[in-house]
Short mmCIF file of C-alpha atoms in Angstrom, two decimals:
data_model
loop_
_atom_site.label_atom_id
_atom_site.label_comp_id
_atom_site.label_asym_id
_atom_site.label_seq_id
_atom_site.Cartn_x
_atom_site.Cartn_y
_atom_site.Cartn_z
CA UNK N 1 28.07 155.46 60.94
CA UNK N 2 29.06 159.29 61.54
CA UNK N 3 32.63 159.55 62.94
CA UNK N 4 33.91 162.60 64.69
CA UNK N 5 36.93 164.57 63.51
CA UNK N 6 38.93 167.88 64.39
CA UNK N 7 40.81 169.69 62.18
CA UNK N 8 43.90 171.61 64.16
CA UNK N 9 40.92 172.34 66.91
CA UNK N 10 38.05 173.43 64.11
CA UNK N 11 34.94 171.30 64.20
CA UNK N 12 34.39 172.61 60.56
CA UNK N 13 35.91 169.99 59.21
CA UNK N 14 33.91 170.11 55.83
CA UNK N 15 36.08 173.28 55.37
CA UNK N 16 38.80 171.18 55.07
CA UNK N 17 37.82 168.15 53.28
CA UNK N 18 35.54 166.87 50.75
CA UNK N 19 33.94 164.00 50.44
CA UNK N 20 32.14 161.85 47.53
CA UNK N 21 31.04 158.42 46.54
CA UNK N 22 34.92 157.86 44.98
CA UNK N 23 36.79 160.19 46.40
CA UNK N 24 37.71 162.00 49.73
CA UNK N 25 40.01 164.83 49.35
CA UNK N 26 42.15 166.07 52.64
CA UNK N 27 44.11 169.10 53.39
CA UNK N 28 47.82 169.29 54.01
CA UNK N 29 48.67 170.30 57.05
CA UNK N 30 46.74 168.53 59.57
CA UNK N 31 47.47 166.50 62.25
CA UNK N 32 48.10 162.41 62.09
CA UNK N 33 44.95 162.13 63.71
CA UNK N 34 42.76 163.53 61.60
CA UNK N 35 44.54 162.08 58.66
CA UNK N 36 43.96 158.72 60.63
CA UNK N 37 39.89 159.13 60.88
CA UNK N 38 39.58 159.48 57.14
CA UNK N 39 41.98 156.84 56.21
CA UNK N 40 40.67 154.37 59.15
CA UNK N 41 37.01 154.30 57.49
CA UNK N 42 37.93 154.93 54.00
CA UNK N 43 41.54 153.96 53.01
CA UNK N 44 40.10 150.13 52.45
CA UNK N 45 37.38 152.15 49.58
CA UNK N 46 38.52 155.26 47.92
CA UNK N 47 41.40 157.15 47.84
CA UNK N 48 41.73 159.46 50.49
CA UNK N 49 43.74 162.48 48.68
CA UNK N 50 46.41 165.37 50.70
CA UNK N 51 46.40 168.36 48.81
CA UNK N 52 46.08 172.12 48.45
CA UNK N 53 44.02 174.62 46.45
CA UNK N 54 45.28 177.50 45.26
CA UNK N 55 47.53 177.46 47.78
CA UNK N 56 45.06 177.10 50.95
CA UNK N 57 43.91 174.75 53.21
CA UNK N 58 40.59 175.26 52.46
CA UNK N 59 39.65 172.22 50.02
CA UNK N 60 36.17 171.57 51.05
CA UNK N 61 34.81 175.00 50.65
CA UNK N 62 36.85 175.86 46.98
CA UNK N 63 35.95 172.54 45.40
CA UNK N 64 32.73 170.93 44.60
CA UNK N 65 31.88 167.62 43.33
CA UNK N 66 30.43 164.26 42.67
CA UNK N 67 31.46 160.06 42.32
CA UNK N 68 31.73 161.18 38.27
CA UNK N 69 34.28 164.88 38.36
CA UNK N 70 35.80 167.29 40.38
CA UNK N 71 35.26 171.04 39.86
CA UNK N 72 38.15 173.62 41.60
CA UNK N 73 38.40 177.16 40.83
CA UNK N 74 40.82 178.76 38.20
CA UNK N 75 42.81 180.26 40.98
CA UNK N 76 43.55 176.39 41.55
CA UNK N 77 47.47 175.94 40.28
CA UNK N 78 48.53 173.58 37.61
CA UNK N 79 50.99 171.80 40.44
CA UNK N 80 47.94 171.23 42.17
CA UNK N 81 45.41 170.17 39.06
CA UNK N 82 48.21 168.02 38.10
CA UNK N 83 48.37 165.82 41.21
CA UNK N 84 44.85 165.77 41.32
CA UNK N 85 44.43 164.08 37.96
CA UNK N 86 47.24 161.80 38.88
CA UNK N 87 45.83 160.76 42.43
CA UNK N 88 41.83 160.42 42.13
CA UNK N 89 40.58 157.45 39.69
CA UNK N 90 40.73 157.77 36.06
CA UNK N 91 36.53 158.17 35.41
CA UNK N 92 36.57 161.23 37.39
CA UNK N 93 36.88 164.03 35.53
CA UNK N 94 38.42 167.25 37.01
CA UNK N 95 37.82 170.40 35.90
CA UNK N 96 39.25 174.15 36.63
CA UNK N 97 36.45 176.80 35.77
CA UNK N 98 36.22 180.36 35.77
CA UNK N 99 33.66 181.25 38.14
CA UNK N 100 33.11 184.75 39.96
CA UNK N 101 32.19 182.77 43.07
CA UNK N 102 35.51 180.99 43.15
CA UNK N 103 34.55 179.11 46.88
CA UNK N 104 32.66 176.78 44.78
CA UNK N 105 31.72 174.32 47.95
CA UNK N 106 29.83 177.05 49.11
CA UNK N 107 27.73 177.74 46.26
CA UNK N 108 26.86 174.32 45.01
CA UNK N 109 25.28 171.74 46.49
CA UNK N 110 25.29 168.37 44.68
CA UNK N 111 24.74 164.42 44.77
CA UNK N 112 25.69 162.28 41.55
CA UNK N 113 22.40 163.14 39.90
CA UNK N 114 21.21 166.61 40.45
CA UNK N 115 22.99 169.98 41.58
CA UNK N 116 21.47 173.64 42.98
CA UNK N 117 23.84 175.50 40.85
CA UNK N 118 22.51 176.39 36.89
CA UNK N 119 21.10 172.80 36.75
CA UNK N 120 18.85 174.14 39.80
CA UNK N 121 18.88 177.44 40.79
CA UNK N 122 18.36 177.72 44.57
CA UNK N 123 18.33 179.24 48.02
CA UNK N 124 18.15 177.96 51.34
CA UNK N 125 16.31 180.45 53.78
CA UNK N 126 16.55 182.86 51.04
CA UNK N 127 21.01 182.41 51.13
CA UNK N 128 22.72 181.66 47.83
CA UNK N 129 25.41 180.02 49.83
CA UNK N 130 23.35 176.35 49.21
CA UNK N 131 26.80 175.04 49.75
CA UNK N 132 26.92 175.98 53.29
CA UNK N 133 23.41 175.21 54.32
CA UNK N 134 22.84 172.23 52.66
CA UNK N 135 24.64 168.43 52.49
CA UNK N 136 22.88 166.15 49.84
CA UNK N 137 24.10 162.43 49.34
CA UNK N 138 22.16 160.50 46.88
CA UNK N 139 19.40 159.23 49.29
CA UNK N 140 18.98 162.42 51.31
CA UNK N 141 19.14 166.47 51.41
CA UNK N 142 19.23 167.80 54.74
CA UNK N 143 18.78 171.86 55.21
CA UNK N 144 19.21 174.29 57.89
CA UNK N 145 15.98 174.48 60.10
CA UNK N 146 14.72 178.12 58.70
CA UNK N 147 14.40 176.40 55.35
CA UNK N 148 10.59 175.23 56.23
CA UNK N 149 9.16 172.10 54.61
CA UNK N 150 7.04 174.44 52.32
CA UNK N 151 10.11 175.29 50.52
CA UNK N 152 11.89 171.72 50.57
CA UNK N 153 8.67 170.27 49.02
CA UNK N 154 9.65 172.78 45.77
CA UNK N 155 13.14 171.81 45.73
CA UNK N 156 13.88 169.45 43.09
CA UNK N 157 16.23 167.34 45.11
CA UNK N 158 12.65 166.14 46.41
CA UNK N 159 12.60 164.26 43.18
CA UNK N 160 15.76 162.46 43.48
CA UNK N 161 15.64 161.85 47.00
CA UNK N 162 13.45 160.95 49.45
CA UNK N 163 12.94 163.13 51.80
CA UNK N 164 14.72 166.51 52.46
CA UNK N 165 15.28 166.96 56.57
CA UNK N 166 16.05 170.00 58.46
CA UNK N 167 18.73 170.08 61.26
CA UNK N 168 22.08 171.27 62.85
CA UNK N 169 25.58 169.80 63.61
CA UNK N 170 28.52 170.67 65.58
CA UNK N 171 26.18 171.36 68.81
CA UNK N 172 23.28 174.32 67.32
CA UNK N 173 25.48 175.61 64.11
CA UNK N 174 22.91 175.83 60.97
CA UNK N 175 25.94 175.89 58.96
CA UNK N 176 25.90 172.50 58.04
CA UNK N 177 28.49 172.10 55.23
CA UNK N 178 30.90 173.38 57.36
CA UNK N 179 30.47 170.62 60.08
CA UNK N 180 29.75 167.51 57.58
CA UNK N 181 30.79 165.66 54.98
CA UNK N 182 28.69 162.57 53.74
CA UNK N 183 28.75 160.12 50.86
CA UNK N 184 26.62 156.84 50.55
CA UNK N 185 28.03 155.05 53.92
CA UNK N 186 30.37 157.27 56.04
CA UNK N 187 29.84 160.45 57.38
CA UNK N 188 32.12 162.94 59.07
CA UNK N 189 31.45 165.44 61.66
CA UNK N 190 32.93 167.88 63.91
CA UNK N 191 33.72 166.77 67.82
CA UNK N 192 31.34 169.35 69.19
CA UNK N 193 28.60 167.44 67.69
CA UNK N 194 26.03 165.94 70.06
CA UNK N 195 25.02 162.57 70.45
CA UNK N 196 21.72 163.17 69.41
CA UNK N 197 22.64 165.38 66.26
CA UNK N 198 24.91 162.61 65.26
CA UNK N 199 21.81 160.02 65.43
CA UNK N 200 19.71 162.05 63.34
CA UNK N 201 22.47 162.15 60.69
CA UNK N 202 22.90 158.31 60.82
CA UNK N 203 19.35 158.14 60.63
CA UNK N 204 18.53 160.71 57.87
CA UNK N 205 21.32 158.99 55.49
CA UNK N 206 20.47 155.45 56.14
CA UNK N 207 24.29 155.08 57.49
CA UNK N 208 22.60 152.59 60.04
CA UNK N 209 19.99 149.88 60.51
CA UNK N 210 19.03 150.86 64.27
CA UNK N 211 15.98 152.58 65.56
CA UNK N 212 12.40 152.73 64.12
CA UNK N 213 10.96 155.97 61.82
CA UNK N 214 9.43 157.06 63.95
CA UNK N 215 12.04 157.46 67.17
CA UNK N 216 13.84 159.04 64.36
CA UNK N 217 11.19 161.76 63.93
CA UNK N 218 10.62 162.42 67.99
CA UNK N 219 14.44 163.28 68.33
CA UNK N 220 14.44 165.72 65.07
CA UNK N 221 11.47 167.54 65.88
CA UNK N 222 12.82 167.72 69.96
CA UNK N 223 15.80 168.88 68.74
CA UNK N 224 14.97 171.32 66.27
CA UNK N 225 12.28 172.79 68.59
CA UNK N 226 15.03 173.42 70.77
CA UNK N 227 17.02 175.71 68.46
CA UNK N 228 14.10 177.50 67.36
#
């Protein structure tokens, strides 16, 4: 199911964590109770990891990566690599790299098989922040609305997953990275998302059993009509 989170009163909570298939990474900082969400739905699975990057809060947009490795910037310190290494499980592999575009959560988008980065190169309506528009988990890509289905049917995250939706969260925002954070099973959104937003997340990454296809469909298309 999608759980709602806050993070010192910011919906964008993918700004401040990241989340994968083995792995949940945390800022310091926060509050108990968003500390509490994470480790409520995933303590009992992964690790869920406090830390820093180079010195910011800002761990879901300066990292990027999948169930199998990390990636942080350079500016990321060796304090900080360190502990990494030492807290997430040993067959993940984390790596510092030397990349202009240092917020590397906003320029790649990834699930443990394919990436829109120089595996894929990518936009989503015509931004190279695929990062921010995009959230991918291994059975689904969902996009900002403006990226039309014309487009998704040429992405090739249409070959490794099923279907690639188009949607908001956090009550209308199209910037979707910033107000989720999904693996396989949980997802994570900010408190101004809607009830219906947060169905059509549970829906579009199988996080559920309830409701048919097609119910499904009728509330995506209502609601992204509505912020057309």
């Amino acid at each position: 199911m999608a759980v709602r989170a806050q993070f010192e009163n910011s919906d964008d909570i993918g700004v401040f964590a990241r989340l994968t298939n083995s792995y949940c990474l945390v800022s310091i900082g926060g509050s108990e109770n968003f500390y509490s969400v994470f480790e409520a739905e995933l303590g009992d699975v992964i690790p869920v990891v406090h830390t820093s990057i180079a010195g910011t809060r800002i761990v879901g947009r300066l990292t990027a990566g999948n169930r199998h490795g990390l990636l942080v910037p350079n500016t990321c310190t060796d304090q900080e690599l360190q502990h990494l290494r030492n807290s997430l499980p040993d067959a993940v592999a984390v790596q510092r790299v030397d990349e202009r575009l240092s917020a590397l959560g906003n320029v790649i988008a990834c699930n443990d098989y394919v990436a829109l980065v120089e595996v894929f190169r990518h936009t989503v309506a015509d931004n190279v922040l695929v990062g921010s528009y995009a959230v991918i988990s291994n059975r689904e890509a969902w996009f900002i609305p403006a990226h039309q289905s014309k487009i998704l049917k040429s992405s090739p995250l249409c070959c490794k997953s099923h279907l690639s939706y188009a949607g908001t969260v956090n009550r209308g925002s199209d910037v979707l990275g910033g107000g989720l954070i999904v693996n396989d099973y949980s997802a994570f959104v900010g408190y101004a998302t809607t009830g219906t937003e947060m169905s059509v997340i549970e829906s579009i990454y199988k996080l559920h059993d309830a409701g048919s296809q097609a119910i499904v469909t009728d509330m995506r298309d209502s609601l992204i009509d509505s912020m057309m």
